[in-house]
């Protein structure tokens, strides 16, 4: 086999050496198409190279567009969370006042102090200690404001509060003829031991120091579970029995104002509760009538 003669620099004889300017110049399109691409052992045709460029440019555009979309979506999500979480964190209860809906966030459903102005001079005065059954805008407490035979002179009720939380907030109302204690529903929901709830109820009674006491049974419940793992319906039954026993032991009055609204299994009767926990405005009127009669009876 004949070998081709080479020059001193290893170049074939008869070929001219490239100048410095030739090796350093930016390759023309013709050079680029004839030279191999680094990492690819074969010479790639001009068509394949152009297709490769188009692919790279397209990918870069998609990546850029994708980054923009992700950032935009993240921003929108943050804004949506701000506007959507607020109502979730603060559920709204609605009370119908004529044809106008009154919306009160649950965290703001708080009642304290005296209520009502048109009671008779010899009306029975009462204090109240309660949760949402008492604090909601359409509750029995607000219904009896128009009853001239009873008059709320003080107390504290807060939607979502346990008995110990109401104990912390309520103050003495020693001039009240009757203290109405409607507590324990949220204790049941949060799986608080019944004995603890009863102890907190007794502490509320001592702190308020009214002349007489009226203990209220727990309401019906359509719910048989809670996120604390409690069976709310059976828990209300257990609570009500304990409240009755506690009232009897202290010589206090006891009332179950939900008798007409409760099914045999402890649930609300059909159409009497919008959420399985609280009564409708019409149901609360029924509760208010029973409460007004029980307050009057407890005072005498």
mmCIF file with all atom_site columns, C-alpha atoms in Angstrom, residues 11-186:
data_model
loop_
_atom_site.group_PDB
_atom_site.id
_atom_site.type_symbol
_atom_site.label_atom_id
_atom_site.label_alt_id
_atom_site.label_comp_id
_atom_site.label_asym_id
_atom_site.label_entity_id
_atom_site.label_seq_id
_atom_site.pdbx_PDB_ins_code
_atom_site.Cartn_x
_atom_site.Cartn_y
_atom_site.Cartn_z
_atom_site.occupancy
_atom_site.B_iso_or_equiv
_atom_site.pdbx_formal_charge
_atom_site.auth_seq_id
_atom_site.auth_comp_id
_atom_site.auth_asym_id
_atom_site.auth_atom_id
_atom_site.pdbx_PDB_model_num
ATOM 1   C CA . UNK A 1 11  ? -0.023  17.962 6.195  1.00 0.00 ? 11  UNK A CA 1
ATOM 2   C CA . UNK A 1 12  ? -0.197  16.194 2.856  1.00 0.00 ? 12  UNK A CA 1
ATOM 3   C CA . UNK A 1 13  ? 2.336   17.488 0.425  1.00 0.00 ? 13  UNK A CA 1
ATOM 4   C CA . UNK A 1 14  ? 0.945   19.933 -2.073 1.00 0.00 ? 14  UNK A CA 1
ATOM 5   C CA . UNK A 1 15  ? -1.576  21.479 0.359  1.00 0.00 ? 15  UNK A CA 1
ATOM 6   C CA . UNK A 1 16  ? -1.149  25.023 1.483  1.00 0.00 ? 16  UNK A CA 1
ATOM 7   C CA . UNK A 1 17  ? -1.044  25.814 5.197  1.00 0.00 ? 17  UNK A CA 1
ATOM 8   C CA . UNK A 1 18  ? -3.903  27.988 6.460  1.00 0.00 ? 18  UNK A CA 1
ATOM 9   C CA . UNK A 1 19  ? -3.056  31.399 7.712  1.00 0.00 ? 19  UNK A CA 1
ATOM 10  C CA . UNK A 1 20  ? -3.881  32.539 11.230 1.00 0.00 ? 20  UNK A CA 1
ATOM 11  C CA . UNK A 1 21  ? -6.709  34.670 9.925  1.00 0.00 ? 21  UNK A CA 1
ATOM 12  C CA . UNK A 1 22  ? -8.204  31.732 8.067  1.00 0.00 ? 22  UNK A CA 1
ATOM 13  C CA . UNK A 1 23  ? -8.311  29.484 11.129 1.00 0.00 ? 23  UNK A CA 1
ATOM 14  C CA . UNK A 1 24  ? -9.670  32.163 13.434 1.00 0.00 ? 24  UNK A CA 1
ATOM 15  C CA . UNK A 1 25  ? -12.400 33.560 11.228 1.00 0.00 ? 25  UNK A CA 1
ATOM 16  C CA . UNK A 1 26  ? -16.061 32.741 11.918 1.00 0.00 ? 26  UNK A CA 1
ATOM 17  C CA . UNK A 1 27  ? -16.921 29.867 9.596  1.00 0.00 ? 27  UNK A CA 1
ATOM 18  C CA . UNK A 1 28  ? -19.148 30.559 6.661  1.00 0.00 ? 28  UNK A CA 1
ATOM 19  C CA . UNK A 1 29  ? -22.351 28.653 6.175  1.00 0.00 ? 29  UNK A CA 1
ATOM 20  C CA . UNK A 1 30  ? -20.574 26.467 3.642  1.00 0.00 ? 30  UNK A CA 1
ATOM 21  C CA . UNK A 1 31  ? -17.755 25.652 6.079  1.00 0.00 ? 31  UNK A CA 1
ATOM 22  C CA . UNK A 1 32  ? -20.267 25.029 8.842  1.00 0.00 ? 32  UNK A CA 1
ATOM 23  C CA . UNK A 1 33  ? -22.175 22.551 6.755  1.00 0.00 ? 33  UNK A CA 1
ATOM 24  C CA . UNK A 1 34  ? -18.993 20.695 5.713  1.00 0.00 ? 34  UNK A CA 1
ATOM 25  C CA . UNK A 1 35  ? -17.398 20.521 9.185  1.00 0.00 ? 35  UNK A CA 1
ATOM 26  C CA . UNK A 1 36  ? -18.450 17.840 11.723 1.00 0.00 ? 36  UNK A CA 1
ATOM 27  C CA . UNK A 1 37  ? -20.310 18.964 14.818 1.00 0.00 ? 37  UNK A CA 1
ATOM 28  C CA . UNK A 1 38  ? -18.494 18.416 18.094 1.00 0.00 ? 38  UNK A CA 1
ATOM 29  C CA . UNK A 1 39  ? -19.729 15.219 19.706 1.00 0.00 ? 39  UNK A CA 1
ATOM 30  C CA . UNK A 1 40  ? -21.131 13.892 16.433 1.00 0.00 ? 40  UNK A CA 1
ATOM 31  C CA . UNK A 1 41  ? -18.579 11.765 14.550 1.00 0.00 ? 41  UNK A CA 1
ATOM 32  C CA . UNK A 1 42  ? -20.073 12.275 11.111 1.00 0.00 ? 42  UNK A CA 1
ATOM 33  C CA . UNK A 1 43  ? -20.620 15.332 8.964  1.00 0.00 ? 43  UNK A CA 1
ATOM 34  C CA . UNK A 1 44  ? -24.227 16.512 9.312  1.00 0.00 ? 44  UNK A CA 1
ATOM 35  C CA . UNK A 1 45  ? -25.984 17.830 6.243  1.00 0.00 ? 45  UNK A CA 1
ATOM 36  C CA . UNK A 1 46  ? -27.106 21.422 5.979  1.00 0.00 ? 46  UNK A CA 1
ATOM 37  C CA . UNK A 1 47  ? -30.753 20.354 6.117  1.00 0.00 ? 47  UNK A CA 1
ATOM 38  C CA . UNK A 1 48  ? -30.249 18.366 9.328  1.00 0.00 ? 48  UNK A CA 1
ATOM 39  C CA . UNK A 1 49  ? -28.304 21.219 10.871 1.00 0.00 ? 49  UNK A CA 1
ATOM 40  C CA . UNK A 1 50  ? -31.056 23.727 10.086 1.00 0.00 ? 50  UNK A CA 1
ATOM 41  C CA . UNK A 1 51  ? -33.642 21.334 11.496 1.00 0.00 ? 51  UNK A CA 1
ATOM 42  C CA . UNK A 1 52  ? -31.525 21.021 14.630 1.00 0.00 ? 52  UNK A CA 1
ATOM 43  C CA . UNK A 1 53  ? -31.364 24.799 15.004 1.00 0.00 ? 53  UNK A CA 1
ATOM 44  C CA . UNK A 1 54  ? -35.122 25.071 14.554 1.00 0.00 ? 54  UNK A CA 1
ATOM 45  C CA . UNK A 1 55  ? -35.628 22.419 17.221 1.00 0.00 ? 55  UNK A CA 1
ATOM 46  C CA . UNK A 1 56  ? -33.338 24.203 19.665 1.00 0.00 ? 56  UNK A CA 1
ATOM 47  C CA . UNK A 1 57  ? -35.029 27.570 19.072 1.00 0.00 ? 57  UNK A CA 1
ATOM 48  C CA . UNK A 1 58  ? -38.487 26.038 19.455 1.00 0.00 ? 58  UNK A CA 1
ATOM 49  C CA . UNK A 1 59  ? -37.489 24.331 22.704 1.00 0.00 ? 59  UNK A CA 1
ATOM 50  C CA . UNK A 1 60  ? -36.083 27.585 24.051 1.00 0.00 ? 60  UNK A CA 1
ATOM 51  C CA . UNK A 1 61  ? -39.329 29.386 23.204 1.00 0.00 ? 61  UNK A CA 1
ATOM 52  C CA . UNK A 1 62  ? -41.403 26.719 24.887 1.00 0.00 ? 62  UNK A CA 1
ATOM 53  C CA . UNK A 1 63  ? -39.234 26.798 28.001 1.00 0.00 ? 63  UNK A CA 1
ATOM 54  C CA . UNK A 1 64  ? -39.500 30.571 28.140 1.00 0.00 ? 64  UNK A CA 1
ATOM 55  C CA . UNK A 1 65  ? -43.245 30.479 27.625 1.00 0.00 ? 65  UNK A CA 1
ATOM 56  C CA . UNK A 1 66  ? -43.586 27.732 30.193 1.00 0.00 ? 66  UNK A CA 1
ATOM 57  C CA . UNK A 1 67  ? -41.697 29.765 32.772 1.00 0.00 ? 67  UNK A CA 1
ATOM 58  C CA . UNK A 1 68  ? -43.988 32.700 32.125 1.00 0.00 ? 68  UNK A CA 1
ATOM 59  C CA . UNK A 1 69  ? -47.098 30.554 32.479 1.00 0.00 ? 69  UNK A CA 1
ATOM 60  C CA . UNK A 1 70  ? -45.874 29.007 35.734 1.00 0.00 ? 70  UNK A CA 1
ATOM 61  C CA . UNK A 1 71  ? -45.119 32.389 37.262 1.00 0.00 ? 71  UNK A CA 1
ATOM 62  C CA . UNK A 1 72  ? -48.443 33.794 36.107 1.00 0.00 ? 72  UNK A CA 1
ATOM 63  C CA . UNK A 1 73  ? -50.338 30.786 37.430 1.00 0.00 ? 73  UNK A CA 1
ATOM 64  C CA . UNK A 1 74  ? -48.564 31.043 40.788 1.00 0.00 ? 74  UNK A CA 1
ATOM 65  C CA . UNK A 1 75  ? -49.466 34.706 41.100 1.00 0.00 ? 75  UNK A CA 1
ATOM 66  C CA . UNK A 1 76  ? -53.093 34.015 40.244 1.00 0.00 ? 76  UNK A CA 1
ATOM 67  C CA . UNK A 1 77  ? -53.191 31.192 42.769 1.00 0.00 ? 77  UNK A CA 1
ATOM 68  C CA . UNK A 1 78  ? -51.944 33.459 45.528 1.00 0.00 ? 78  UNK A CA 1
ATOM 69  C CA . UNK A 1 79  ? -54.582 36.042 44.746 1.00 0.00 ? 79  UNK A CA 1
ATOM 70  C CA . UNK A 1 80  ? -57.319 33.433 44.574 1.00 0.00 ? 80  UNK A CA 1
ATOM 71  C CA . UNK A 1 81  ? -56.241 32.066 47.948 1.00 0.00 ? 81  UNK A CA 1
ATOM 72  C CA . UNK A 1 82  ? -56.477 35.498 49.493 1.00 0.00 ? 82  UNK A CA 1
ATOM 73  C CA . UNK A 1 83  ? -59.989 36.059 48.247 1.00 0.00 ? 83  UNK A CA 1
ATOM 74  C CA . UNK A 1 84  ? -61.287 32.511 48.636 1.00 0.00 ? 84  UNK A CA 1
ATOM 75  C CA . UNK A 1 85  ? -59.847 31.511 52.008 1.00 0.00 ? 85  UNK A CA 1
ATOM 76  C CA . UNK A 1 86  ? -61.244 34.459 53.885 1.00 0.00 ? 86  UNK A CA 1
ATOM 77  C CA . UNK A 1 87  ? -64.890 33.302 53.603 1.00 0.00 ? 87  UNK A CA 1
ATOM 78  C CA . UNK A 1 88  ? -63.817 29.736 54.479 1.00 0.00 ? 88  UNK A CA 1
ATOM 79  C CA . UNK A 1 89  ? -61.974 30.862 57.566 1.00 0.00 ? 89  UNK A CA 1
ATOM 80  C CA . UNK A 1 90  ? -64.972 32.941 58.547 1.00 0.00 ? 90  UNK A CA 1
ATOM 81  C CA . UNK A 1 91  ? -68.196 31.124 57.647 1.00 0.00 ? 91  UNK A CA 1
ATOM 82  C CA . UNK A 1 92  ? -71.230 33.386 57.460 1.00 0.00 ? 92  UNK A CA 1
ATOM 83  C CA . UNK A 1 93  ? -74.561 32.884 59.163 1.00 0.00 ? 93  UNK A CA 1
ATOM 84  C CA . UNK A 1 94  ? -77.567 34.634 57.681 1.00 0.00 ? 94  UNK A CA 1
ATOM 85  C CA . UNK A 1 95  ? -80.569 35.915 59.536 1.00 0.00 ? 95  UNK A CA 1
ATOM 86  C CA . UNK A 1 96  ? -83.561 37.182 57.651 1.00 0.00 ? 96  UNK A CA 1
ATOM 87  C CA . UNK A 1 97  ? -84.664 40.607 58.837 1.00 0.00 ? 97  UNK A CA 1
ATOM 88  C CA . UNK A 1 98  ? -87.773 41.214 56.764 1.00 0.00 ? 98  UNK A CA 1
ATOM 89  C CA . UNK A 1 99  ? -86.490 40.864 53.197 1.00 0.00 ? 99  UNK A CA 1
ATOM 90  C CA . UNK A 1 100 ? -82.890 41.884 53.973 1.00 0.00 ? 100 UNK A CA 1
ATOM 91  C CA . UNK A 1 101 ? -80.252 39.217 54.650 1.00 0.00 ? 101 UNK A CA 1
ATOM 92  C CA . UNK A 1 102 ? -77.956 40.102 57.559 1.00 0.00 ? 102 UNK A CA 1
ATOM 93  C CA . UNK A 1 103 ? -74.580 38.407 57.236 1.00 0.00 ? 103 UNK A CA 1
ATOM 94  C CA . UNK A 1 104 ? -72.385 37.971 60.309 1.00 0.00 ? 104 UNK A CA 1
ATOM 95  C CA . UNK A 1 105 ? -69.093 36.032 60.169 1.00 0.00 ? 105 UNK A CA 1
ATOM 96  C CA . UNK A 1 106 ? -68.985 33.213 62.715 1.00 0.00 ? 106 UNK A CA 1
ATOM 97  C CA . UNK A 1 107 ? -65.948 34.693 64.463 1.00 0.00 ? 107 UNK A CA 1
ATOM 98  C CA . UNK A 1 108 ? -67.997 37.876 65.040 1.00 0.00 ? 108 UNK A CA 1
ATOM 99  C CA . UNK A 1 109 ? -71.062 36.107 66.441 1.00 0.00 ? 109 UNK A CA 1
ATOM 100 C CA . UNK A 1 110 ? -70.572 37.372 69.965 1.00 0.00 ? 110 UNK A CA 1
ATOM 101 C CA . UNK A 1 111 ? -73.181 38.668 72.362 1.00 0.00 ? 111 UNK A CA 1
ATOM 102 C CA . UNK A 1 112 ? -72.467 40.304 75.697 1.00 0.00 ? 112 UNK A CA 1
ATOM 103 C CA . UNK A 1 113 ? -74.151 42.614 78.139 1.00 0.00 ? 113 UNK A CA 1
ATOM 104 C CA . UNK A 1 114 ? -77.762 43.680 78.442 1.00 0.00 ? 114 UNK A CA 1
ATOM 105 C CA . UNK A 1 115 ? -80.232 43.285 75.587 1.00 0.00 ? 115 UNK A CA 1
ATOM 106 C CA . UNK A 1 116 ? -83.688 44.724 74.961 1.00 0.00 ? 116 UNK A CA 1
ATOM 107 C CA . UNK A 1 117 ? -85.242 47.943 76.215 1.00 0.00 ? 117 UNK A CA 1
ATOM 108 C CA . UNK A 1 118 ? -89.014 47.481 76.343 1.00 0.00 ? 118 UNK A CA 1
ATOM 109 C CA . UNK A 1 119 ? -89.380 44.897 79.113 1.00 0.00 ? 119 UNK A CA 1
ATOM 110 C CA . UNK A 1 120 ? -91.930 45.411 81.880 1.00 0.00 ? 120 UNK A CA 1
ATOM 111 C CA . UNK A 1 121 ? -90.700 46.736 85.174 1.00 0.00 ? 121 UNK A CA 1
ATOM 112 C CA . UNK A 1 122 ? -91.472 43.385 86.791 1.00 0.00 ? 122 UNK A CA 1
ATOM 113 C CA . UNK A 1 123 ? -89.962 41.340 83.956 1.00 0.00 ? 123 UNK A CA 1
ATOM 114 C CA . UNK A 1 124 ? -87.727 38.470 84.989 1.00 0.00 ? 124 UNK A CA 1
ATOM 115 C CA . UNK A 1 125 ? -84.094 39.470 84.542 1.00 0.00 ? 125 UNK A CA 1
ATOM 116 C CA . UNK A 1 126 ? -81.667 36.860 83.310 1.00 0.00 ? 126 UNK A CA 1
ATOM 117 C CA . UNK A 1 127 ? -78.036 36.429 82.386 1.00 0.00 ? 127 UNK A CA 1
ATOM 118 C CA . UNK A 1 128 ? -76.844 34.066 79.664 1.00 0.00 ? 128 UNK A CA 1
ATOM 119 C CA . UNK A 1 129 ? -73.793 31.913 79.049 1.00 0.00 ? 129 UNK A CA 1
ATOM 120 C CA . UNK A 1 130 ? -73.800 30.241 75.654 1.00 0.00 ? 130 UNK A CA 1
ATOM 121 C CA . UNK A 1 131 ? -72.307 29.238 72.322 1.00 0.00 ? 131 UNK A CA 1
ATOM 122 C CA . UNK A 1 132 ? -73.717 29.600 68.791 1.00 0.00 ? 132 UNK A CA 1
ATOM 123 C CA . UNK A 1 133 ? -77.145 28.311 69.853 1.00 0.00 ? 133 UNK A CA 1
ATOM 124 C CA . UNK A 1 134 ? -77.355 31.560 71.853 1.00 0.00 ? 134 UNK A CA 1
ATOM 125 C CA . UNK A 1 135 ? -75.043 33.878 69.890 1.00 0.00 ? 135 UNK A CA 1
ATOM 126 C CA . UNK A 1 136 ? -76.257 33.490 66.309 1.00 0.00 ? 136 UNK A CA 1
ATOM 127 C CA . UNK A 1 137 ? -78.152 36.455 64.808 1.00 0.00 ? 137 UNK A CA 1
ATOM 128 C CA . UNK A 1 138 ? -81.441 34.537 64.697 1.00 0.00 ? 138 UNK A CA 1
ATOM 129 C CA . UNK A 1 139 ? -81.008 32.709 68.006 1.00 0.00 ? 139 UNK A CA 1
ATOM 130 C CA . UNK A 1 140 ? -83.595 32.295 70.758 1.00 0.00 ? 140 UNK A CA 1
ATOM 131 C CA . UNK A 1 141 ? -81.840 35.060 72.715 1.00 0.00 ? 141 UNK A CA 1
ATOM 132 C CA . UNK A 1 142 ? -82.565 37.643 70.045 1.00 0.00 ? 142 UNK A CA 1
ATOM 133 C CA . UNK A 1 143 ? -86.122 36.378 69.641 1.00 0.00 ? 143 UNK A CA 1
ATOM 134 C CA . UNK A 1 144 ? -86.907 36.911 73.344 1.00 0.00 ? 144 UNK A CA 1
ATOM 135 C CA . UNK A 1 145 ? -85.608 40.483 73.154 1.00 0.00 ? 145 UNK A CA 1
ATOM 136 C CA . UNK A 1 146 ? -89.126 41.398 72.059 1.00 0.00 ? 146 UNK A CA 1
ATOM 137 C CA . UNK A 1 147 ? -90.731 39.498 74.965 1.00 0.00 ? 147 UNK A CA 1
ATOM 138 C CA . UNK A 1 148 ? -91.741 42.060 77.631 1.00 0.00 ? 148 UNK A CA 1
ATOM 139 C CA . UNK A 1 149 ? -91.816 39.400 80.370 1.00 0.00 ? 149 UNK A CA 1
ATOM 140 C CA . UNK A 1 150 ? -88.106 38.582 80.325 1.00 0.00 ? 150 UNK A CA 1
ATOM 141 C CA . UNK A 1 151 ? -85.075 40.839 80.076 1.00 0.00 ? 151 UNK A CA 1
ATOM 142 C CA . UNK A 1 152 ? -81.425 39.987 79.442 1.00 0.00 ? 152 UNK A CA 1
ATOM 143 C CA . UNK A 1 153 ? -79.266 42.031 81.826 1.00 0.00 ? 153 UNK A CA 1
ATOM 144 C CA . UNK A 1 154 ? -75.829 40.597 81.064 1.00 0.00 ? 154 UNK A CA 1
ATOM 145 C CA . UNK A 1 155 ? -73.805 37.580 80.081 1.00 0.00 ? 155 UNK A CA 1
ATOM 146 C CA . UNK A 1 156 ? -71.610 36.277 77.298 1.00 0.00 ? 156 UNK A CA 1
ATOM 147 C CA . UNK A 1 157 ? -72.148 33.985 74.297 1.00 0.00 ? 157 UNK A CA 1
ATOM 148 C CA . UNK A 1 158 ? -69.751 33.234 71.453 1.00 0.00 ? 158 UNK A CA 1
ATOM 149 C CA . UNK A 1 159 ? -70.204 30.960 68.457 1.00 0.00 ? 159 UNK A CA 1
ATOM 150 C CA . UNK A 1 160 ? -67.726 28.083 68.471 1.00 0.00 ? 160 UNK A CA 1
ATOM 151 C CA . UNK A 1 161 ? -66.711 28.499 72.120 1.00 0.00 ? 161 UNK A CA 1
ATOM 152 C CA . UNK A 1 162 ? -66.382 25.684 74.615 1.00 0.00 ? 162 UNK A CA 1
ATOM 153 C CA . UNK A 1 163 ? -67.546 26.025 78.203 1.00 0.00 ? 163 UNK A CA 1
ATOM 154 C CA . UNK A 1 164 ? -64.045 26.855 79.463 1.00 0.00 ? 164 UNK A CA 1
ATOM 155 C CA . UNK A 1 165 ? -63.692 29.643 76.895 1.00 0.00 ? 165 UNK A CA 1
ATOM 156 C CA . UNK A 1 166 ? -66.986 31.227 77.920 1.00 0.00 ? 166 UNK A CA 1
ATOM 157 C CA . UNK A 1 167 ? -65.904 30.877 81.558 1.00 0.00 ? 167 UNK A CA 1
ATOM 158 C CA . UNK A 1 168 ? -62.819 32.928 80.742 1.00 0.00 ? 168 UNK A CA 1
ATOM 159 C CA . UNK A 1 169 ? -64.821 35.739 79.127 1.00 0.00 ? 169 UNK A CA 1
ATOM 160 C CA . UNK A 1 170 ? -67.989 36.024 81.199 1.00 0.00 ? 170 UNK A CA 1
ATOM 161 C CA . UNK A 1 171 ? -68.268 38.307 84.203 1.00 0.00 ? 171 UNK A CA 1
ATOM 162 C CA . UNK A 1 172 ? -70.436 38.429 87.322 1.00 0.00 ? 172 UNK A CA 1
ATOM 163 C CA . UNK A 1 173 ? -74.092 39.380 86.929 1.00 0.00 ? 173 UNK A CA 1
ATOM 164 C CA . UNK A 1 174 ? -75.249 39.127 90.557 1.00 0.00 ? 174 UNK A CA 1
ATOM 165 C CA . UNK A 1 175 ? -78.459 41.102 90.010 1.00 0.00 ? 175 UNK A CA 1
ATOM 166 C CA . UNK A 1 176 ? -79.850 38.600 87.498 1.00 0.00 ? 176 UNK A CA 1
ATOM 167 C CA . UNK A 1 177 ? -82.832 36.596 88.667 1.00 0.00 ? 177 UNK A CA 1
ATOM 168 C CA . UNK A 1 178 ? -81.755 33.624 86.534 1.00 0.00 ? 178 UNK A CA 1
ATOM 169 C CA . UNK A 1 179 ? -78.583 32.515 84.794 1.00 0.00 ? 179 UNK A CA 1
ATOM 170 C CA . UNK A 1 180 ? -79.266 30.555 81.602 1.00 0.00 ? 180 UNK A CA 1
ATOM 171 C CA . UNK A 1 181 ? -76.442 28.098 80.890 1.00 0.00 ? 181 UNK A CA 1
ATOM 172 C CA . UNK A 1 182 ? -76.454 26.838 77.312 1.00 0.00 ? 182 UNK A CA 1
ATOM 173 C CA . UNK A 1 183 ? -73.005 25.287 76.936 1.00 0.00 ? 183 UNK A CA 1
ATOM 174 C CA . UNK A 1 184 ? -71.273 22.069 75.966 1.00 0.00 ? 184 UNK A CA 1
ATOM 175 C CA . UNK A 1 185 ? -72.071 21.646 72.287 1.00 0.00 ? 185 UNK A CA 1
ATOM 176 C CA . UNK A 1 186 ? -68.561 22.579 71.195 1.00 0.00 ? 186 UNK A CA 1
#
